[in-house]
Each structure stands twice: as structure tokens, then as C-alpha cells.
PDB file of C-alpha atoms in Angstrom:
ATOM      1  CA  MET A 241       0.000   0.000   0.000  1.00  0.00           C
ATOM      2  CA  TYR A 242       1.229   3.482  -0.937  1.00  0.00           C
ATOM      3  CA  LEU A 243       0.066   6.966   0.010  1.00  0.00           C
ATOM      4  CA  ASN A 244      -0.884   7.679  -3.602  1.00  0.00           C
ATOM      5  CA  SER A 245      -3.251   4.711  -3.622  1.00  0.00           C
ATOM      6  CA  LEU A 246      -5.316   5.848  -0.604  1.00  0.00           C
ATOM      7  CA  LYS A 247      -8.929   6.815  -1.334  1.00  0.00           C
ATOM      8  CA  PRO A 248     -11.822   7.851   0.927  1.00  0.00           C
ATOM      9  CA  ALA A 249     -14.518   5.289   1.722  1.00  0.00           C
ATOM     10  CA  GLU A 250     -17.209   4.769  -0.903  1.00  0.00           C
ATOM     11  CA  GLY A 251     -19.979   7.392  -0.543  1.00  0.00           C
ATOM     12  CA  SER A 252     -18.194   9.415   2.147  1.00  0.00           C
ATOM     13  CA  THR A 253     -17.404  12.413  -0.082  1.00  0.00           C
ATOM     14  CA  LYS A 254     -19.564  14.481  -2.428  1.00  0.00           C
ATOM     15  CA  THR A 255     -18.558  16.843  -5.196  1.00  0.00           C
ATOM     16  CA  ARG A 256     -19.226  20.451  -4.253  1.00  0.00           C
ATOM     17  CA  LYS A 257     -21.899  22.480  -6.017  1.00  0.00           C
ATOM     18  CA  ARG A 258     -20.108  24.659  -8.610  1.00  0.00           C
ATOM     19  CA  ILE A 259     -22.184  27.791  -9.076  1.00  0.00           C
ATOM     20  CA  GLY A 260     -21.983  30.391 -11.843  1.00  0.00           C
ATOM     21  CA  ARG A 261     -20.044  28.337 -14.385  1.00  0.00           C
ATOM     22  CA  GLY A 262     -22.284  28.823 -17.407  1.00  0.00           C
ATOM     23  CA  THR A 263     -25.659  27.590 -18.571  1.00  0.00           C
ATOM     24  CA  GLY A 264     -24.364  24.122 -19.449  1.00  0.00           C
ATOM     25  CA  SER A 265     -23.656  23.394 -15.796  1.00  0.00           C
ATOM     26  CA  GLY A 266     -27.328  23.732 -14.870  1.00  0.00           C
ATOM     27  CA  ARG A 267     -26.408  26.367 -12.300  1.00  0.00           C
ATOM     28  CA  GLY A 268     -25.540  29.311 -14.505  1.00  0.00           C
ATOM     29  CA  GLY A 269     -27.694  32.361 -15.133  1.00  0.00           C
ATOM     30  CA  THR A 270     -29.035  33.368 -11.741  1.00  0.00           C
ATOM     31  CA  SER A 271     -26.628  30.953 -10.000  1.00  0.00           C
ATOM     32  CA  THR A 272     -29.292  29.533  -7.643  1.00  0.00           C
ATOM     33  CA  ARG A 273     -30.163  33.010  -6.296  1.00  0.00           C
ATOM     34  CA  GLY A 274     -33.504  33.446  -8.059  1.00  0.00           C
ATOM     35  CA  HIS A 275     -34.617  36.579  -9.908  1.00  0.00           C
ATOM     36  CA  LYS A 276     -34.225  40.128  -8.558  1.00  0.00           C
ATOM     37  CA  GLY A 277     -34.563  41.183  -4.917  1.00  0.00           C
ATOM     38  CA  ALA A 278     -31.917  42.041  -2.346  1.00  0.00           C
ATOM     39  CA  LYS A 279     -30.804  38.436  -1.837  1.00  0.00           C
ATOM     40  CA  SER A 280     -29.857  38.074  -5.481  1.00  0.00           C
ATOM     41  CA  ARG A 281     -27.419  41.024  -5.373  1.00  0.00           C
ATOM     42  CA  SER A 282     -23.738  40.783  -4.567  1.00  0.00           C
ATOM     43  CA  GLY A 283     -22.708  42.357  -1.264  1.00  0.00           C
ATOM     44  CA  TYR A 284     -26.115  41.721   0.323  1.00  0.00           C
ATOM     45  CA  SER A 285     -26.121  41.282   4.089  1.00  0.00           C
ATOM     46  CA  GLN A 286     -29.269  41.203   6.188  1.00  0.00           C
ATOM     47  CA  LYS A 287     -29.472  43.214   9.391  1.00  0.00           C
ATOM     48  CA  SER A 288     -29.827  41.017  12.449  1.00  0.00           C
ATOM     49  CA  GLY A 289     -33.452  40.958  13.573  1.00  0.00           C
ATOM     50  CA  PHE A 290     -34.749  42.026  10.140  1.00  0.00           C
ATOM     51  CA  GLU A 291     -38.096  40.388   9.389  1.00  0.00           C
ATOM     52  CA  GLY A 292     -38.697  41.439   5.795  1.00  0.00           C
ATOM     53  CA  GLY A 293     -40.206  44.808   6.645  1.00  0.00           C
ATOM     54  CA  GLN A 294     -42.547  43.445   9.321  1.00  0.00           C
ATOM     55  CA  MET A 295     -42.131  45.214  12.645  1.00  0.00           C
ATOM     56  CA  PRO A 296     -39.274  43.278  14.286  1.00  0.00           C
ATOM     57  CA  LEU A 297     -39.777  41.383  17.520  1.00  0.00           C
ATOM     58  CA  GLN A 298     -37.456  43.636  19.521  1.00  0.00           C
ATOM     59  CA  ARG A 299     -39.656  46.617  18.568  1.00  0.00           C
ATOM     60  CA  ARG A 300     -43.014  44.834  18.996  1.00  0.00           C
ATOM     61  CA  VAL A 301     -42.420  43.711  22.566  1.00  0.00           C
ATOM     62  CA  PRO A 302     -43.296  46.339  25.188  1.00  0.00           C
ATOM     63  CA  LYS A 303     -40.383  47.574  27.248  1.00  0.00           C
ATOM     64  CA  PHE A 304     -41.385  48.417  30.768  1.00  0.00           C
ATOM     65  CA  GLY A 305     -39.993  47.983  34.190  1.00  0.00           C
ATOM     66  CA  PHE A 306     -36.646  46.901  35.426  1.00  0.00           C
ATOM     67  CA  LYS A 307     -35.252  43.627  36.680  1.00  0.00           C
ATOM     68  CA  ASN A 308     -32.136  43.935  38.761  1.00  0.00           C
ATOM     69  CA  PHE A 309     -29.825  41.112  37.737  1.00  0.00           C
ATOM     70  CA  ASN A 310     -27.798  41.595  40.934  1.00  0.00           C
ATOM     71  CA  ARG A 311     -30.810  40.857  43.152  1.00  0.00           C
ATOM     72  CA  VAL A 312     -30.492  38.212  45.857  1.00  0.00           C
ATOM     73  CA  GLU A 313     -33.414  35.799  45.887  1.00  0.00           C
ATOM     74  CA  TYR A 314     -34.252  34.016  49.111  1.00  0.00           C
ATOM     75  CA  LYS A 315     -36.292  30.904  49.763  1.00  0.00           C
ATOM     76  CA  GLY A 316     -38.760  31.932  52.461  1.00  0.00           C
ATOM     77  CA  ILE A 317     -39.518  29.651  55.410  1.00  0.00           C
ATOM     78  CA  ASN A 318     -42.221  30.769  57.835  1.00  0.00           C
ATOM     79  CA  LEU A 319     -42.264  30.278  61.597  1.00  0.00           C
ATOM     80  CA  ASP A 320     -45.347  28.038  61.487  1.00  0.00           C
ATOM     81  CA  VAL A 321     -43.387  25.588  59.298  1.00  0.00           C
ATOM     82  CA  LEU A 322     -40.508  25.622  61.793  1.00  0.00           C
ATOM     83  CA  GLU A 323     -42.946  25.121  64.680  1.00  0.00           C
ATOM     84  CA  SER A 324     -44.400  21.998  63.061  1.00  0.00           C
ATOM     85  CA  LEU A 325     -40.901  20.672  62.280  1.00  0.00           C
ATOM     86  CA  ALA A 326     -39.803  21.311  65.862  1.00  0.00           C
ATOM     87  CA  ALA A 327     -42.826  19.353  67.142  1.00  0.00           C
ATOM     88  CA  GLU A 328     -42.113  16.418  64.773  1.00  0.00           C
ATOM     89  CA  THR A 329     -38.333  16.135  65.175  1.00  0.00           C
ATOM     90  CA  ASN A 330     -37.663  17.618  68.660  1.00  0.00           C
ATOM     91  CA  GLU A 331     -34.745  19.473  67.047  1.00  0.00           C
ATOM     92  CA  LYS A 332     -33.228  22.450  68.906  1.00  0.00           C
ATOM     93  CA  VAL A 333     -30.927  23.747  66.112  1.00  0.00           C
ATOM     94  CA  PHE A 334     -32.230  24.498  62.620  1.00  0.00           C
ATOM     95  CA  ASN A 335     -29.453  24.996  60.072  1.00  0.00           C
ATOM     96  CA  PHE A 336     -29.128  24.860  56.293  1.00  0.00           C
ATOM     97  CA  ASP A 337     -28.395  21.112  56.266  1.00  0.00           C
ATOM     98  CA  PHE A 338     -31.570  20.473  58.280  1.00  0.00           C
ATOM     99  CA  PHE A 339     -33.667  22.509  55.832  1.00  0.00           C
ATOM    100  CA  LYS A 340     -32.080  20.690  52.893  1.00  0.00           C
ATOM    101  CA  ALA A 341     -32.633  17.267  54.472  1.00  0.00           C
ATOM    102  CA  HIS A 342     -36.341  18.039  54.966  1.00  0.00           C
ATOM    103  CA  GLY A 343     -36.798  19.257  51.362  1.00  0.00           C
ATOM    104  CA  LEU A 344     -37.423  22.909  52.186  1.00  0.00           C
ATOM    105  CA  VAL A 345     -34.487  24.240  50.138  1.00  0.00           C
ATOM    106  CA  SER A 346     -32.075  23.201  47.405  1.00  0.00           C
ATOM    107  CA  LYS A 347     -28.299  23.305  47.722  1.00  0.00           C
ATOM    108  CA  ASN A 348     -27.929  26.714  45.994  1.00  0.00           C
ATOM    109  CA  ASP A 349     -30.809  28.492  47.743  1.00  0.00           C
ATOM    110  CA  LYS A 350     -30.444  31.234  50.315  1.00  0.00           C
ATOM    111  CA  VAL A 351     -32.810  30.954  53.291  1.00  0.00           C
ATOM    112  CA  LYS A 352     -34.864  33.761  54.815  1.00  0.00           C
ATOM    113  CA  ILE A 353     -36.954  33.151  57.902  1.00  0.00           C
ATOM    114  CA  LEU A 354     -40.320  34.927  57.689  1.00  0.00           C
ATOM    115  CA  GLY A 355     -42.685  35.872  60.505  1.00  0.00           C
ATOM    116  CA  ARG A 356     -45.984  34.122  59.653  1.00  0.00           C
ATOM    117  CA  GLY A 357     -47.195  32.059  62.600  1.00  0.00           C
ATOM    118  CA  GLU A 358     -45.807  31.706  66.105  1.00  0.00           C
ATOM    119  CA  ILE A 359     -42.936  29.695  67.534  1.00  0.00           C
ATOM    120  CA  THR A 360     -43.224  28.460  71.125  1.00  0.00           C
ATOM    121  CA  LYS A 361     -40.014  26.482  71.632  1.00  0.00           C
ATOM    122  CA  ALA A 362     -36.603  28.003  72.304  1.00  0.00           C
ATOM    123  CA  VAL A 363     -34.646  27.065  69.176  1.00  0.00           C
ATOM    124  CA  GLU A 364     -31.472  28.247  67.474  1.00  0.00           C
ATOM    125  CA  ILE A 365     -31.981  29.087  63.788  1.00  0.00           C
ATOM    126  CA  HIS A 366     -29.168  29.558  61.260  1.00  0.00           C
ATOM    127  CA  ALA A 367     -30.247  31.326  58.040  1.00  0.00           C
ATOM    128  CA  HIS A 368     -29.018  33.876  55.521  1.00  0.00           C
ATOM    129  CA  ALA A 369     -31.648  36.495  56.467  1.00  0.00           C
ATOM    130  CA  PHE A 370     -34.493  37.102  58.914  1.00  0.00           C
ATOM    131  CA  SER A 371     -37.512  39.379  58.854  1.00  0.00           C
ATOM    132  CA  GLN A 372     -37.953  41.727  61.827  1.00  0.00           C
ATOM    133  CA  THR A 373     -41.161  39.978  62.961  1.00  0.00           C
ATOM    134  CA  ALA A 374     -39.407  36.598  62.812  1.00  0.00           C
ATOM    135  CA  ILE A 375     -36.500  37.840  64.934  1.00  0.00           C
ATOM    136  CA  SER A 376     -38.829  39.295  67.566  1.00  0.00           C
ATOM    137  CA  SER A 377     -40.958  36.097  67.709  1.00  0.00           C
ATOM    138  CA  ILE A 378     -37.913  33.820  68.013  1.00  0.00           C
ATOM    139  CA  GLU A 379     -36.280  35.929  70.730  1.00  0.00           C
ATOM    140  CA  LYS A 380     -39.588  36.267  72.607  1.00  0.00           C
ATOM    141  CA  ALA A 381     -39.758  32.455  72.776  1.00  0.00           C
ATOM    142  CA  GLY A 382     -36.207  32.355  74.145  1.00  0.00           C
ATOM    143  CA  GLY A 383     -34.565  31.315  70.899  1.00  0.00           C
ATOM    144  CA  LYS A 384     -31.539  32.589  69.035  1.00  0.00           C
ATOM    145  CA  THR A 385     -30.991  33.776  65.435  1.00  0.00           C
ATOM    146  CA  VAL A 386     -27.669  33.305  63.637  1.00  0.00           C
ATOM    147  CA  ALA A 387     -27.066  34.965  60.257  1.00  0.00           C
ATOM    148  CA  LEU A 388     -24.962  32.915  57.836  1.00  0.00           C
TER     149      LEU A 388
END
């Protein structure tokens, strides 16, 4: 076997479409571009978002409001949920691993304790943020809040 005898596998290559090489080639004349119009001209380039004269999507969609991409989103957990968990598990310390183990949060969530409901047991709660009503309710019951 020699290098000059090597050939690609049968059917693995195709001959390229030769455009604009006269009428005998079958692709002469308009050279597969059709008749007239901007796309048939040389040097044509379409603006991005152009929809053939129809009002483009980026102009049709209303533009209101503002969404801060630096915002910090918290997963809220209310005191009544913690009260029921404390009654079920007799746990004194609620931390992120506890919340994750009980399906309240995912691994990338940030936790904020919210003030709906009442807590009666003295518990220690570790979370990323607390509402003012939650802090006052926890401390009134003799508990402790720890910000992560």
C-alpha cells in the first residue's frame, strides 16, 4: 500500500456544487439566487433581527420595568413551618443542612426566615436572612438567630 493509492470510503465524499459556471452546468444564469430582490445582489447582508419589513420582535415587545440582575433571591420559610418541624423532630438547632434534608431548600438556595405564625419552643436558627417579625418572635420564645 502506498500513500498515492489511498482513497476515501465509498460514498463518504460528495462533489461540491459549482455555481456560476455557465448555462451548461445547470447552475448558470441566476446561480441559484432566483430573480431580482436584495438576496440576489452581490454584497447583500441582512441586518440582524430584520423580518422582511414586518415590525421586528425587539420593537413589537413592550419595554417596561426593570429587573435587577444583581438581586439576591431568598427561599422563604415561615415560623409556622418551623414550629411543626420542631414538634415532629424535637430538634433544637435548625441549620441549612436540616432545611435541605427536609426538602425545604435546594443546595444553591439562600434561606430567609419569615414571621408568619408563632414559635413556642426556644430554638437556634441559622439562616441567611431574617424578617424583623421573625427575629422578635424567636427571641420572645427564648430562641436565638444566627445569620450565615
